[in-house]
DNA sequence: TATCACACGTGAAAC
DNA sequence: TGTTTCACGTGTGAT
């Protein structure tokens, strides 16, 4: 099909004019230029043309989708006008690498929540006398309503002895750190296996708090519009 | 040209076989399927085919260039396997926006250098009695050798009275802040115009310090390999 | 003039 | 099955 576009072709088709035919040298007969699949010009021709048309339209939509994202990226990248697609993408790669590296440096140096969700639970110290273990759990995620009370409930349900809790925010993201022991009425985690099971259950408990927001979108912090600034006042700090 | 590829076509061409011809219904004669431009099959045919071949090869290289960047982006974006091109780009857009927003929040709250180069010079306060003006200049850029001594020279050459200087680093980036007055031997900037001229000259002076690295690449901090960690010790702090 | 970058329609393959 | 994604070669305008 060597027509400039299918719309044009179909117009002519309606007038009974076939504009482009191909000489197949193997068979020595004329077939439609696109007609490698269908060997004869029959009444299925209309269907073929319709399929071809929808195909090219789908492909056009696909290109539009991709190009829309590319132009969005153009707006995000300074002075990227007059860059061709490859150069633009190269610049985006550079920027993303740079931003990620910076984020790494920031999180290495400061105790603030960043973009990636994170749950970390680890053993900090063990009391040699009574076997009491001190643990540190940190949870970094997007803020949502009831997040803090959910975390508090989680801590309560774990029946641990909360020693200290810290909270820090950046934009709409929040990071909580809890120091706790698993000992309330004597007796630590006797074995290494028992400890690992305990750590896993703590991780699981915090995970389900984070999963809540995806399961129930109404828990999202800002159903209407995402806010930029910190959303806490001291009265919210329940621990 | 409806051959699957040009290599195949050229093989047959060598045997004297022309595989694909098109019936041009306007003229009622056979021309090469691609031959809208050249109307006759002549001895320029070889040149046309060569041009077509180089054209398709160039286009292939262009596609490879773009796809290489896309696959680099795939590696930078977690769990982007099995995403199609459009979805990948959408995810990249999301990430870039997120990272930039986070960077904004960080720089709003902390005094640390971030990714974008920046020179800011502003009037902070004016002494009503003698007209002395206090200025604040901040310079954020990639570290390079001699940056600090260059900045010191700049300050000296401006003949200002340096009140205070601060420096902070993050990774290989550095931010300097200078507080100074333009008064050494009495007399402030009398008029608003004079102040603006002064501010512009200070900005220009710092700008040329930053431009130095692009003009003389040997000033680059890490000619061989970019380092990740802070590169200062206290002995470097000259101010 | 030749080269570059882009959009297009198409064949093939995945699902 | 029909729909979607990708690579391809080509037409075309810009430089």
GROMACS .gro file of C-alpha atoms (C1' of nucleotides) in nm:
model
  508
    1UNK     CA    1   0.000   0.000   0.000
    2UNK     CA    2   0.191   0.295  -0.124
    3UNK     CA    3  -0.081   0.555  -0.088
    4UNK     CA    4   0.016   0.851   0.125
    5UNK     CA    5  -0.256   0.752   0.367
    6UNK     CA    6  -0.539   0.510   0.389
    7UNK     CA    7  -0.809   0.772   0.399
    8UNK     CA    8  -0.698   0.886   0.056
    9UNK     CA    9  -0.691   0.529  -0.063
   10UNK     CA   10  -1.039   0.454   0.060
   11UNK     CA   11  -1.178   0.760  -0.112
   12UNK     CA   12  -1.044   0.642  -0.442
   13UNK     CA   13  -1.155   0.292  -0.359
   14UNK     CA   14  -1.509   0.419  -0.330
   15UNK     CA   15  -1.487   0.557  -0.683
   16UNK     CA   16  -1.375   0.218  -0.804
   17UNK     CA   17  -1.019   0.330  -0.868
   18UNK     CA   18  -0.733   0.111  -0.753
   19UNK     CA   19  -0.429   0.327  -0.745
   20UNK     CA   20  -0.142   0.103  -0.646
   21UNK     CA   21  -0.090  -0.248  -0.769
   22UNK     CA   22   0.221  -0.459  -0.754
   23UNK     CA   23   0.360  -0.696  -1.014
   24UNK     CA   24   0.447  -1.016  -0.836
   25UNK     CA   25   0.727  -1.154  -1.047
   26UNK     CA   26   0.686  -1.505  -0.912
   27UNK     CA   27   0.327  -1.537  -1.025
   28UNK     CA   28   0.340  -1.285  -1.304
   29UNK     CA   29   0.015  -1.126  -1.197
   30UNK     CA   30  -0.096  -0.805  -1.038
   31UNK     CA   31  -0.191  -0.811  -0.672
   32UNK     CA   32  -0.254  -0.534  -0.425
   33UNK     CA   33   0.071  -0.376  -0.318
   34UNK     CA   34   0.006  -0.479   0.042
   35UNK     CA   35  -0.137  -0.813  -0.054
   36UNK     CA   36   0.123  -1.065   0.049
   37UNK     CA   37  -0.130  -1.236   0.271
   38UNK     CA   38  -0.438  -1.244   0.054
   39UNK     CA   39  -0.352  -1.381  -0.287
   40UNK     CA   40  -0.663  -1.277  -0.472
   41UNK     CA   41  -0.868  -0.964  -0.489
   42UNK     CA   42  -1.202  -1.081  -0.359
   43UNK     CA   43  -1.486  -0.953  -0.152
   44UNK     CA   44  -1.279  -0.994   0.165
   45UNK     CA   45  -1.094  -0.695   0.034
   46UNK     CA   46  -1.310  -0.456   0.231
   47UNK     CA   47  -1.236  -0.635   0.551
   48UNK     CA   48  -0.864  -0.629   0.480
   49UNK     CA   49  -0.871  -0.259   0.412
   50UNK     CA   50  -1.072  -0.194   0.726
   51UNK     CA   51  -0.824  -0.395   0.930
   52UNK     CA   52  -0.535  -0.211   0.774
   53UNK     CA   53  -0.702   0.119   0.850
   54UNK     CA   54  -0.766   0.037   1.214
   55UNK     CA   55  -0.411  -0.090   1.237
   56UNK     CA   56  -0.261   0.230   1.112
   57UNK     CA   57  -0.490   0.433   1.336
   58UNK     CA   58  -0.388   0.229   1.638
   59UNK     CA   59  -0.027   0.281   1.549
   60UNK     CA   60  -0.084   0.653   1.517
   61UNK     CA   61  -0.239   0.660   1.864
   62UNK     CA   62   0.057   0.468   2.000
   63UNK     CA   63   0.298   0.720   1.852
   64UNK     CA   64   0.094   1.006   1.997
   65UNK     CA   65   0.105   0.850   2.341
   66UNK     CA   66   0.482   0.811   2.331
   67UNK     CA   67   0.538   1.158   2.192
   68UNK     CA   68   0.312   1.310   2.456
   69UNK     CA   69   0.534   1.167   2.727
   70UNK     CA   70   0.843   1.288   2.543
   71UNK     CA   71   0.709   1.641   2.530
   72UNK     CA   72   0.623   1.624   2.899
   73UNK     CA   73   0.984   1.531   2.961
   74UNK     CA   74   1.090   1.825   2.745
   75UNK     CA   75   0.907   2.057   2.981
   76UNK     CA   76   1.074   1.897   3.282
   77UNK     CA   77   1.424   1.928   3.138
   78UNK     CA   78   1.562   2.280   3.113
   79UNK     CA   79   1.686   2.403   2.777
   80UNK     CA   80   1.582   2.091   2.594
   81UNK     CA   81   1.415   2.273   2.309
   82UNK     CA   82   1.584   2.201   1.981
   83UNK     CA   83   1.715   1.872   2.116
   84UNK     CA   84   1.625   1.572   1.908
   85UNK     CA   85   1.461   1.271   2.070
   86UNK     CA   86   1.786   1.087   2.137
   87UNK     CA   87   1.954   1.389   2.292
   88UNK     CA   88   1.650   1.458   2.505
   89UNK     CA   89   1.650   1.102   2.637
   90UNK     CA   90   2.024   1.121   2.702
   91UNK     CA   91   1.968   1.435   2.905
   92UNK     CA   92   1.685   1.271   3.098
   93UNK     CA   93   1.913   0.979   3.180
   94UNK     CA   94   2.174   1.223   3.306
   95UNK     CA   95   1.925   1.412   3.521
   96UNK     CA   96   1.772   1.100   3.673
   97UNK     CA   97   2.115   0.966   3.764
   98UNK     CA   98   2.212   1.300   3.914
   99UNK     CA   99   1.893   1.334   4.117
  100UNK     CA  100   1.920   0.981   4.249
  101UNK     CA  101   2.279   1.029   4.349
  102UNK     CA  102   2.190   1.348   4.530
  103UNK     CA  103   1.905   1.176   4.709
  104UNK     CA  104   2.145   0.904   4.820
  105UNK     CA  105   2.386   1.162   4.960
  106UNK     CA  106   2.107   1.341   5.140
  107UNK     CA  107   1.973   1.028   5.302
  108UNK     CA  108   2.323   0.924   5.401
  109UNK     CA  109   2.379   1.246   5.582
  110UNK     CA  110   2.039   1.343   5.717
  111UNK     CA  111   1.767   1.156   5.893
  112UNK     CA  112   1.477   1.250   5.669
  113UNK     CA  113   1.225   1.053   5.466
  114UNK     CA  114   1.289   1.028   5.094
  115UNK     CA  115   1.099   0.897   4.797
  116UNK     CA  116   1.127   0.524   4.836
  117UNK     CA  117   0.907   0.338   5.079
  118UNK     CA  118   1.106   0.143   5.328
  119UNK     CA  119   1.061  -0.084   5.628
  120UNK     CA  120   1.366  -0.180   5.827
  121UNK     CA  121   1.367  -0.383   6.147
  122UNK     CA  122   1.694  -0.479   6.309
  123UNK     CA  123   1.848  -0.597   6.628
  124UNK     CA  124   2.050  -0.320   6.792
  125UNK     CA  125   2.178  -0.465   7.115
  126UNK     CA  126   2.137  -0.755   7.352
  127UNK     CA  127   2.151  -0.747   7.728
  128UNK     CA  128   2.392  -1.025   7.829
  129UNK     CA  129   2.233  -1.070   8.170
  130UNK     CA  130   1.863  -1.118   8.107
  131UNK     CA  131   1.871  -1.170   7.728
  132UNK     CA  132   1.663  -0.861   7.660
  133UNK     CA  133   1.700  -0.742   7.301
  134UNK     CA  134   1.681  -0.385   7.178
  135UNK     CA  135   1.534  -0.340   6.831
  136UNK     CA  136   1.512  -0.053   6.589
  137UNK     CA  137   1.230  -0.031   6.338
  138UNK     CA  138   1.206   0.244   6.077
  139UNK     CA  139   0.913   0.303   5.846
  140UNK     CA  140   0.930   0.551   5.559
  141UNK     CA  141   0.622   0.617   5.348
  142UNK     CA  142   0.376   0.871   5.216
  143UNK     CA  143   0.167   1.028   5.487
  144UNK     CA  144  -0.199   0.930   5.504
  145UNK     CA  145  -0.475   0.989   5.753
  146UNK     CA  146  -0.461   0.756   6.055
  147UNK     CA  147  -0.108   0.649   5.971
  148UNK     CA  148   0.022   0.739   6.315
  149UNK     CA  149  -0.262   0.581   6.507
  150UNK     CA  150  -0.229   0.269   6.292
  151UNK     CA  151   0.138   0.253   6.374
  152UNK     CA  152   0.058   0.299   6.742
  153UNK     CA  153  -0.192   0.014   6.729
  154UNK     CA  154   0.067  -0.199   6.557
  155UNK     CA  155   0.320  -0.131   6.826
  156UNK     CA  156   0.060  -0.212   7.091
  157UNK     CA  157  -0.044  -0.534   6.922
  158UNK     CA  158   0.315  -0.651   6.905
  159UNK     CA  159   0.335  -0.641   7.286
  160UNK     CA  160   0.677  -0.484   7.282
  161UNK     CA  161   0.822  -0.237   7.522
  162UNK     CA  162   0.850   0.092   7.336
  163UNK     CA  163   1.163   0.277   7.446
  164UNK     CA  164   1.167   0.573   7.210
  165UNK     CA  165   0.998   0.694   6.896
  166UNK     CA  166   1.103   0.964   6.652
  167UNK     CA  167   0.923   1.116   6.358
  168UNK     CA  168   1.046   1.335   6.076
  169UNK     CA  169   0.870   1.467   5.768
  170UNK     CA  170   0.963   1.608   5.432
  171UNK     CA  171   0.686   1.736   5.212
  172UNK     CA  172   0.414   1.478   5.234
  173UNK     CA  173   0.645   1.196   5.329
  174UNK     CA  174   0.708   1.076   5.680
  175UNK     CA  175   0.965   0.859   5.852
  176UNK     CA  176   0.912   0.693   6.189
  177UNK     CA  177   1.174   0.524   6.398
  178UNK     CA  178   1.090   0.308   6.698
  179UNK     CA  179   1.329   0.169   6.953
  180UNK     CA  180   1.179  -0.112   7.154
  181UNK     CA  181   1.254  -0.431   7.342
  182UNK     CA  182   1.055  -0.746   7.313
  183UNK     CA  183   1.066  -0.798   7.683
  184UNK     CA  184   0.794  -0.690   7.915
  185UNK     CA  185   0.760  -0.964   8.178
  186UNK     CA  186   1.102  -1.124   8.156
  187UNK     CA  187   1.253  -1.364   7.903
  188UNK     CA  188   1.405  -1.253   7.570
  189UNK     CA  189   1.410  -1.433   7.242
  190UNK     CA  190   1.593  -1.747   7.342
  191UNK     CA  191   1.727  -1.861   7.006
  192UNK     CA  192   1.845  -1.699   6.688
  193UNK     CA  193   1.558  -1.863   6.506
  194UNK     CA  194   1.311  -1.719   6.754
  195UNK     CA  195   1.460  -1.376   6.694
  196UNK     CA  196   1.430  -1.408   6.321
  197UNK     CA  197   1.069  -1.513   6.351
  198UNK     CA  198   1.006  -1.217   6.577
  199UNK     CA  199   1.176  -0.976   6.334
  200UNK     CA  200   0.975  -1.115   6.046
  201UNK     CA  201   0.648  -1.072   6.237
  202UNK     CA  202   0.735  -0.712   6.317
  203UNK     CA  203   0.815  -0.644   5.951
  204UNK     CA  204   0.490  -0.808   5.852
  205UNK     CA  205   0.295  -0.595   6.095
  206UNK     CA  206   0.440  -0.270   5.961
  207UNK     CA  207   0.395  -0.391   5.604
  208UNK     CA  208   0.023  -0.435   5.656
  209UNK     CA  209   0.002  -0.078   5.782
  210UNK     CA  210   0.161   0.042   5.461
  211UNK     CA  211  -0.056  -0.186   5.249
  212UNK     CA  212  -0.368  -0.037   5.399
  213UNK     CA  213  -0.348   0.271   5.178
  214UNK     CA  214  -0.352   0.071   4.857
  215UNK     CA  215  -0.633  -0.153   4.977
  216UNK     CA  216  -0.848   0.138   5.096
  217UNK     CA  217  -0.779   0.449   4.889
  218UNK     CA  218  -1.000   0.652   5.121
  219UNK     CA  219  -0.712   0.639   5.364
  220UNK     CA  220  -0.508   0.846   5.127
  221UNK     CA  221  -0.392   1.164   5.288
  222UNK     CA  222  -0.511   1.405   5.023
  223UNK     CA  223  -0.805   1.269   4.828
  224UNK     CA  224  -0.851   1.595   4.642
  225UNK     CA  225  -0.514   1.747   4.599
  226UNK     CA  226  -0.168   1.662   4.705
  227UNK     CA  227  -0.024   1.916   4.942
  228UNK     CA  228   0.333   2.025   4.944
  229UNK     CA  229   0.403   2.107   5.302
  230UNK     CA  230   0.431   1.922   5.624
  231UNK     CA  231   0.101   1.817   5.766
  232UNK     CA  232   0.178   1.759   6.130
  233UNK     CA  233   0.129   1.956   6.442
  234UNK     CA  234   0.250   1.847   6.778
  235UNK     CA  235  -0.093   1.723   6.884
  236UNK     CA  236  -0.074   1.451   6.619
  237UNK     CA  237   0.234   1.296   6.775
  238UNK     CA  238   0.067   1.029   6.979
  239UNK     CA  239   0.358   0.820   7.097
  240UNK     CA  240   0.986  -0.065  -0.265
  241UNK     CA  241   0.799  -0.346  -0.098
  242UNK     CA  242   1.088  -0.583  -0.053
  243UNK     CA  243   1.135  -0.698   0.302
  244UNK     CA  244   1.477  -0.541   0.300
  245UNK     CA  245   1.707  -0.368   0.062
  246UNK     CA  246   1.976  -0.631   0.080
  247UNK     CA  247   1.736  -0.886  -0.060
  248UNK     CA  248   1.632  -0.644  -0.330
  249UNK     CA  249   1.985  -0.572  -0.435
  250UNK     CA  250   2.061  -0.940  -0.470
  251UNK     CA  251   1.779  -0.985  -0.714
  252UNK     CA  252   1.871  -0.662  -0.882
  253UNK     CA  253   2.210  -0.811  -0.959
  254UNK     CA  254   2.039  -1.099  -1.135
  255UNK     CA  255   1.848  -0.852  -1.344
  256UNK     CA  256   1.519  -0.925  -1.174
  257UNK     CA  257   1.297  -0.637  -1.073
  258UNK     CA  258   1.060  -0.773  -0.815
  259UNK     CA  259   0.824  -0.493  -0.729
  260UNK     CA  260   0.672  -0.255  -0.974
  261UNK     CA  261   0.378  -0.026  -0.928
  262UNK     CA  262   0.102   0.059  -1.170
  263UNK     CA  263   0.063   0.432  -1.166
  264UNK     CA  264  -0.301   0.477  -1.258
  265UNK     CA  265  -0.254   0.840  -1.358
  266UNK     CA  266   0.003   0.763  -1.625
  267UNK     CA  267  -0.101   0.405  -1.692
  268UNK     CA  268   0.256   0.281  -1.686
  269UNK     CA  269   0.473   0.076  -1.459
  270UNK     CA  270   0.723   0.258  -1.241
  271UNK     CA  271   0.929   0.142  -0.948
  272UNK     CA  272   0.711   0.106  -0.643
  273UNK     CA  273   0.909   0.375  -0.465
  274UNK     CA  274   0.951   0.581  -0.776
  275UNK     CA  275   0.736   0.884  -0.723
  276UNK     CA  276   1.039   1.103  -0.770
  277UNK     CA  277   1.215   0.943  -1.060
  278UNK     CA  278   0.971   0.880  -1.339
  279UNK     CA  279   1.175   0.645  -1.550
  280UNK     CA  280   1.389   0.342  -1.486
  281UNK     CA  281   1.725   0.453  -1.607
  282UNK     CA  282   2.089   0.412  -1.520
  283UNK     CA  283   2.046   0.644  -1.221
  284UNK     CA  284   1.866   0.352  -1.068
  285UNK     CA  285   2.179   0.228  -0.892
  286UNK     CA  286   2.232   0.563  -0.731
  287UNK     CA  287   1.874   0.575  -0.616
  288UNK     CA  288   1.900   0.232  -0.462
  289UNK     CA  289   2.225   0.324  -0.291
  290UNK     CA  290   2.067   0.638  -0.151
  291UNK     CA  291   1.767   0.442  -0.030
  292UNK     CA  292   1.995   0.191   0.134
  293UNK     CA  293   2.200   0.451   0.316
  294UNK     CA  294   1.880   0.622   0.418
  295UNK     CA  295   1.736   0.311   0.574
  296UNK     CA  296   2.066   0.240   0.746
  297UNK     CA  297   2.077   0.590   0.890
  298UNK     CA  298   1.725   0.548   1.013
  299UNK     CA  299   1.819   0.217   1.173
  300UNK     CA  300   2.106   0.388   1.356
  301UNK     CA  301   1.872   0.657   1.476
  302UNK     CA  302   1.632   0.398   1.615
  303UNK     CA  303   1.919   0.221   1.786
  304UNK     CA  304   2.031   0.544   1.947
  305UNK     CA  305   1.686   0.615   2.088
  306UNK     CA  306   1.628   0.259   2.203
  307UNK     CA  307   1.964   0.247   2.376
  308UNK     CA  308   1.864   0.544   2.590
  309UNK     CA  309   1.528   0.385   2.658
  310UNK     CA  310   1.691   0.069   2.782
  311UNK     CA  311   1.924   0.272   3.002
  312UNK     CA  312   1.615   0.432   3.151
  313UNK     CA  313   1.469   0.085   3.203
  314UNK     CA  314   1.766  -0.001   3.420
  315UNK     CA  315   1.723   0.318   3.620
  316UNK     CA  316   1.354   0.260   3.686
  317UNK     CA  317   1.272  -0.028   3.920
  318UNK     CA  318   1.037  -0.298   3.800
  319UNK     CA  319   1.005  -0.151   3.453
  320UNK     CA  320   1.059  -0.479   3.277
  321UNK     CA  321   0.757  -0.577   3.077
  322UNK     CA  322   0.652  -0.214   3.050
  323UNK     CA  323   0.598  -0.094   2.697
  324UNK     CA  324   0.769   0.222   2.577
  325UNK     CA  325   0.484   0.454   2.665
  326UNK     CA  326   0.442   0.312   3.014
  327UNK     CA  327   0.815   0.332   3.073
  328UNK     CA  328   0.820   0.698   2.973
  329UNK     CA  329   0.518   0.769   3.192
  330UNK     CA  330   0.698   0.613   3.485
  331UNK     CA  331   1.010   0.816   3.411
  332UNK     CA  332   0.802   1.133   3.408
  333UNK     CA  333   0.654   1.037   3.746
  334UNK     CA  334   0.996   0.966   3.894
  335UNK     CA  335   1.154   1.284   3.769
  336UNK     CA  336   0.867   1.493   3.907
  337UNK     CA  337   0.891   1.313   4.239
  338UNK     CA  338   1.266   1.352   4.267
  339UNK     CA  339   1.251   1.720   4.179
  340UNK     CA  340   0.978   1.784   4.431
  341UNK     CA  341   1.177   1.610   4.700
  342UNK     CA  342   1.485   1.809   4.610
  343UNK     CA  343   1.282   2.128   4.643
  344UNK     CA  344   1.160   2.027   4.987
  345UNK     CA  345   1.512   1.939   5.095
  346UNK     CA  346   1.656   2.269   4.982
  347UNK     CA  347   1.371   2.459   5.144
  348UNK     CA  348   1.442   2.302   5.477
  349UNK     CA  349   1.815   2.249   5.480
  350UNK     CA  350   2.106   2.460   5.387
  351UNK     CA  351   2.282   2.222   5.152
  352UNK     CA  352   2.387   2.239   4.789
  353UNK     CA  353   2.169   2.059   4.536
  354UNK     CA  354   2.194   1.975   4.170
  355UNK     CA  355   2.124   2.305   4.002
  356UNK     CA  356   2.395   2.566   3.976
  357UNK     CA  357   2.290   2.891   4.132
  358UNK     CA  358   2.419   3.239   4.201
  359UNK     CA  359   2.213   3.465   4.420
  360UNK     CA  360   2.314   3.811   4.535
  361UNK     CA  361   2.072   4.018   4.738
  362UNK     CA  362   2.048   4.313   4.967
  363UNK     CA  363   1.980   4.203   5.322
  364UNK     CA  364   1.978   4.518   5.529
  365UNK     CA  365   2.066   4.885   5.518
  366UNK     CA  366   2.211   5.091   5.796
  367UNK     CA  367   1.996   5.401   5.817
  368UNK     CA  368   2.274   5.610   5.968
  369UNK     CA  369   2.571   5.571   5.737
  370UNK     CA  370   2.399   5.403   5.441
  371UNK     CA  371   2.605   5.087   5.475
  372UNK     CA  372   2.439   4.793   5.300
  373UNK     CA  373   2.462   4.430   5.404
  374UNK     CA  374   2.455   4.182   5.118
  375UNK     CA  375   2.419   3.806   5.096
  376UNK     CA  376   2.573   3.616   4.806
  377UNK     CA  377   2.528   3.242   4.763
  378UNK     CA  378   2.704   3.028   4.505
  379UNK     CA  379   2.610   2.666   4.447
  380UNK     CA  380   2.806   2.455   4.200
  381UNK     CA  381   3.010   2.143   4.139
  382UNK     CA  382   3.335   2.143   4.328
  383UNK     CA  383   3.654   2.187   4.128
  384UNK     CA  384   4.014   2.248   4.217
  385UNK     CA  385   4.091   2.610   4.311
  386UNK     CA  386   3.724   2.693   4.343
  387UNK     CA  387   3.765   2.827   4.693
  388UNK     CA  388   4.073   3.033   4.622
  389UNK     CA  389   3.906   3.170   4.310
  390UNK     CA  390   3.608   3.272   4.518
  391UNK     CA  391   3.840   3.432   4.771
  392UNK     CA  392   4.014   3.628   4.497
  393UNK     CA  393   3.678   3.738   4.368
  394UNK     CA  394   3.573   3.862   4.707
  395UNK     CA  395   3.902   4.048   4.739
  396UNK     CA  396   3.876   4.205   4.396
  397UNK     CA  397   3.529   4.334   4.473
  398UNK     CA  398   3.673   4.542   4.759
  399UNK     CA  399   3.391   4.452   4.990
  400UNK     CA  400   3.399   4.401   5.361
  401UNK     CA  401   3.348   4.030   5.422
  402UNK     CA  402   3.143   3.978   5.736
  403UNK     CA  403   3.089   3.605   5.734
  404UNK     CA  404   3.128   3.309   5.505
  405UNK     CA  405   2.977   2.964   5.527
  406UNK     CA  406   3.039   2.653   5.324
  407UNK     CA  407   2.846   2.329   5.299
  408UNK     CA  408   2.896   2.026   5.077
  409UNK     CA  409   2.692   1.732   4.957
  410UNK     CA  410   2.866   1.469   4.751
  411UNK     CA  411   3.078   1.660   4.505
  412UNK     CA  412   2.870   1.973   4.518
  413UNK     CA  413   2.940   2.276   4.727
  414UNK     CA  414   2.749   2.582   4.842
  415UNK     CA  415   2.911   2.901   4.965
  416UNK     CA  416   2.736   3.189   5.133
  417UNK     CA  417   2.902   3.524   5.190
  418UNK     CA  418   2.772   3.809   5.398
  419UNK     CA  419   2.944   4.134   5.321
  420UNK     CA  420   2.905   4.508   5.310
  421UNK     CA  421   3.020   4.726   5.026
  422UNK     CA  422   3.161   4.977   5.265
  423UNK     CA  423   3.519   4.982   5.367
  424UNK     CA  424   3.616   5.346   5.384
  425UNK     CA  425   3.277   5.510   5.433
  426UNK     CA  426   2.998   5.583   5.187
  427UNK     CA  427   2.733   5.330   5.081
  428UNK     CA  428   2.563   5.291   4.750
  429UNK     CA  429   2.389   5.621   4.727
  430UNK     CA  430   2.111   5.544   4.484
  431UNK     CA  431   1.898   5.245   4.398
  432UNK     CA  432   2.054   5.246   4.051
  433UNK     CA  433   2.402   5.237   4.200
  434UNK     CA  434   2.299   4.942   4.415
  435UNK     CA  435   2.164   4.752   4.116
  436UNK     CA  436   2.484   4.814   3.925
  437UNK     CA  437   2.682   4.692   4.222
  438UNK     CA  438   2.467   4.377   4.257
  439UNK     CA  439   2.508   4.307   3.887
  440UNK     CA  440   2.884   4.339   3.906
  441UNK     CA  441   2.897   4.101   4.202
  442UNK     CA  442   2.684   3.848   4.013
  443UNK     CA  443   2.907   3.890   3.710
  444UNK     CA  444   3.218   3.829   3.919
  445UNK     CA  445   3.083   3.506   4.064
  446UNK     CA  446   2.956   3.399   3.725
  447UNK     CA  447   3.300   3.418   3.575
  448UNK     CA  448   3.430   3.195   3.855
  449UNK     CA  449   3.172   2.936   3.761
  450UNK     CA  450   3.242   2.975   3.391
  451UNK     CA  451   3.608   2.901   3.446
  452UNK     CA  452   3.548   2.528   3.467
  453UNK     CA  453   3.385   2.512   3.126
  454UNK     CA  454   3.651   2.727   2.967
  455UNK     CA  455   3.939   2.530   3.118
  456UNK     CA  456   3.840   2.169   3.172
  457UNK     CA  457   4.166   2.103   3.354
  458UNK     CA  458   4.010   2.287   3.646
  459UNK     CA  459   3.760   2.009   3.679
  460UNK     CA  460   3.776   1.855   4.021
  461UNK     CA  461   3.813   1.494   3.916
  462UNK     CA  462   3.977   1.460   3.578
  463UNK     CA  463   3.991   1.084   3.605
  464UNK     CA  464   3.695   0.971   3.803
  465UNK     CA  465   3.416   1.141   3.979
  466UNK     CA  466   3.423   1.081   4.352
  467UNK     CA  467   3.121   1.035   4.567
  468UNK     CA  468   3.221   1.176   4.899
  469UNK     CA  469   3.298   1.513   5.037
  470UNK     CA  470   3.637   1.639   4.937
  471UNK     CA  471   3.711   1.898   5.198
  472UNK     CA  472   3.912   1.906   5.512
  473UNK     CA  473   3.932   2.198   5.742
  474UNK     CA  474   4.265   2.315   5.603
  475UNK     CA  475   4.092   2.390   5.272
  476UNK     CA  476   3.859   2.643   5.428
  477UNK     CA  477   4.049   2.957   5.350
  478UNK     CA  478   3.804   3.226   5.444
  479DT     C1'  479   2.363   1.930  -0.289
  480DA     C1'  480   2.348   1.556   0.072
  481DT     C1'  481   2.222   1.471   0.564
  482DC     C1'  482   1.928   1.471   0.952
  483DA     C1'  483   1.517   1.405   1.216
  484DC     C1'  484   1.045   1.298   1.219
  485DA     C1'  485   0.583   1.071   1.112
  486DC     C1'  486   0.386   0.738   0.861
  487DG     C1'  487   0.182   0.272   0.724
  488DT     C1'  488   0.300  -0.197   0.731
  489DG     C1'  489   0.450  -0.713   0.856
  490DA     C1'  490   0.535  -0.989   1.225
  491DA     C1'  491   0.487  -1.157   1.664
  492DA     C1'  492   0.279  -1.165   2.147
  493DC     C1'  493  -0.125  -1.210   2.407
  494DT     C1'  494  -0.992  -1.434   1.754
  495DG     C1'  495  -0.877  -0.913   1.733
  496DT     C1'  496  -0.573  -0.597   1.968
  497DT     C1'  497  -0.122  -0.413   2.086
  498DT     C1'  498   0.361  -0.353   2.049
  499DC     C1'  499   0.777  -0.321   1.799
  500DA     C1'  500   1.117  -0.267   1.401
  501DC     C1'  501   1.134  -0.155   0.955
  502DG     C1'  502   1.181   0.116   0.512
  503DT     C1'  503   1.005   0.512   0.315
  504DG     C1'  504   0.837   1.012   0.210
  505DT     C1'  505   0.931   1.461   0.334
  506DG     C1'  506   1.065   1.902   0.519
  507DA     C1'  507   1.448   2.139   0.730
  508DT     C1'  508   1.925   2.258   0.734
   0.00000   0.00000   0.00000
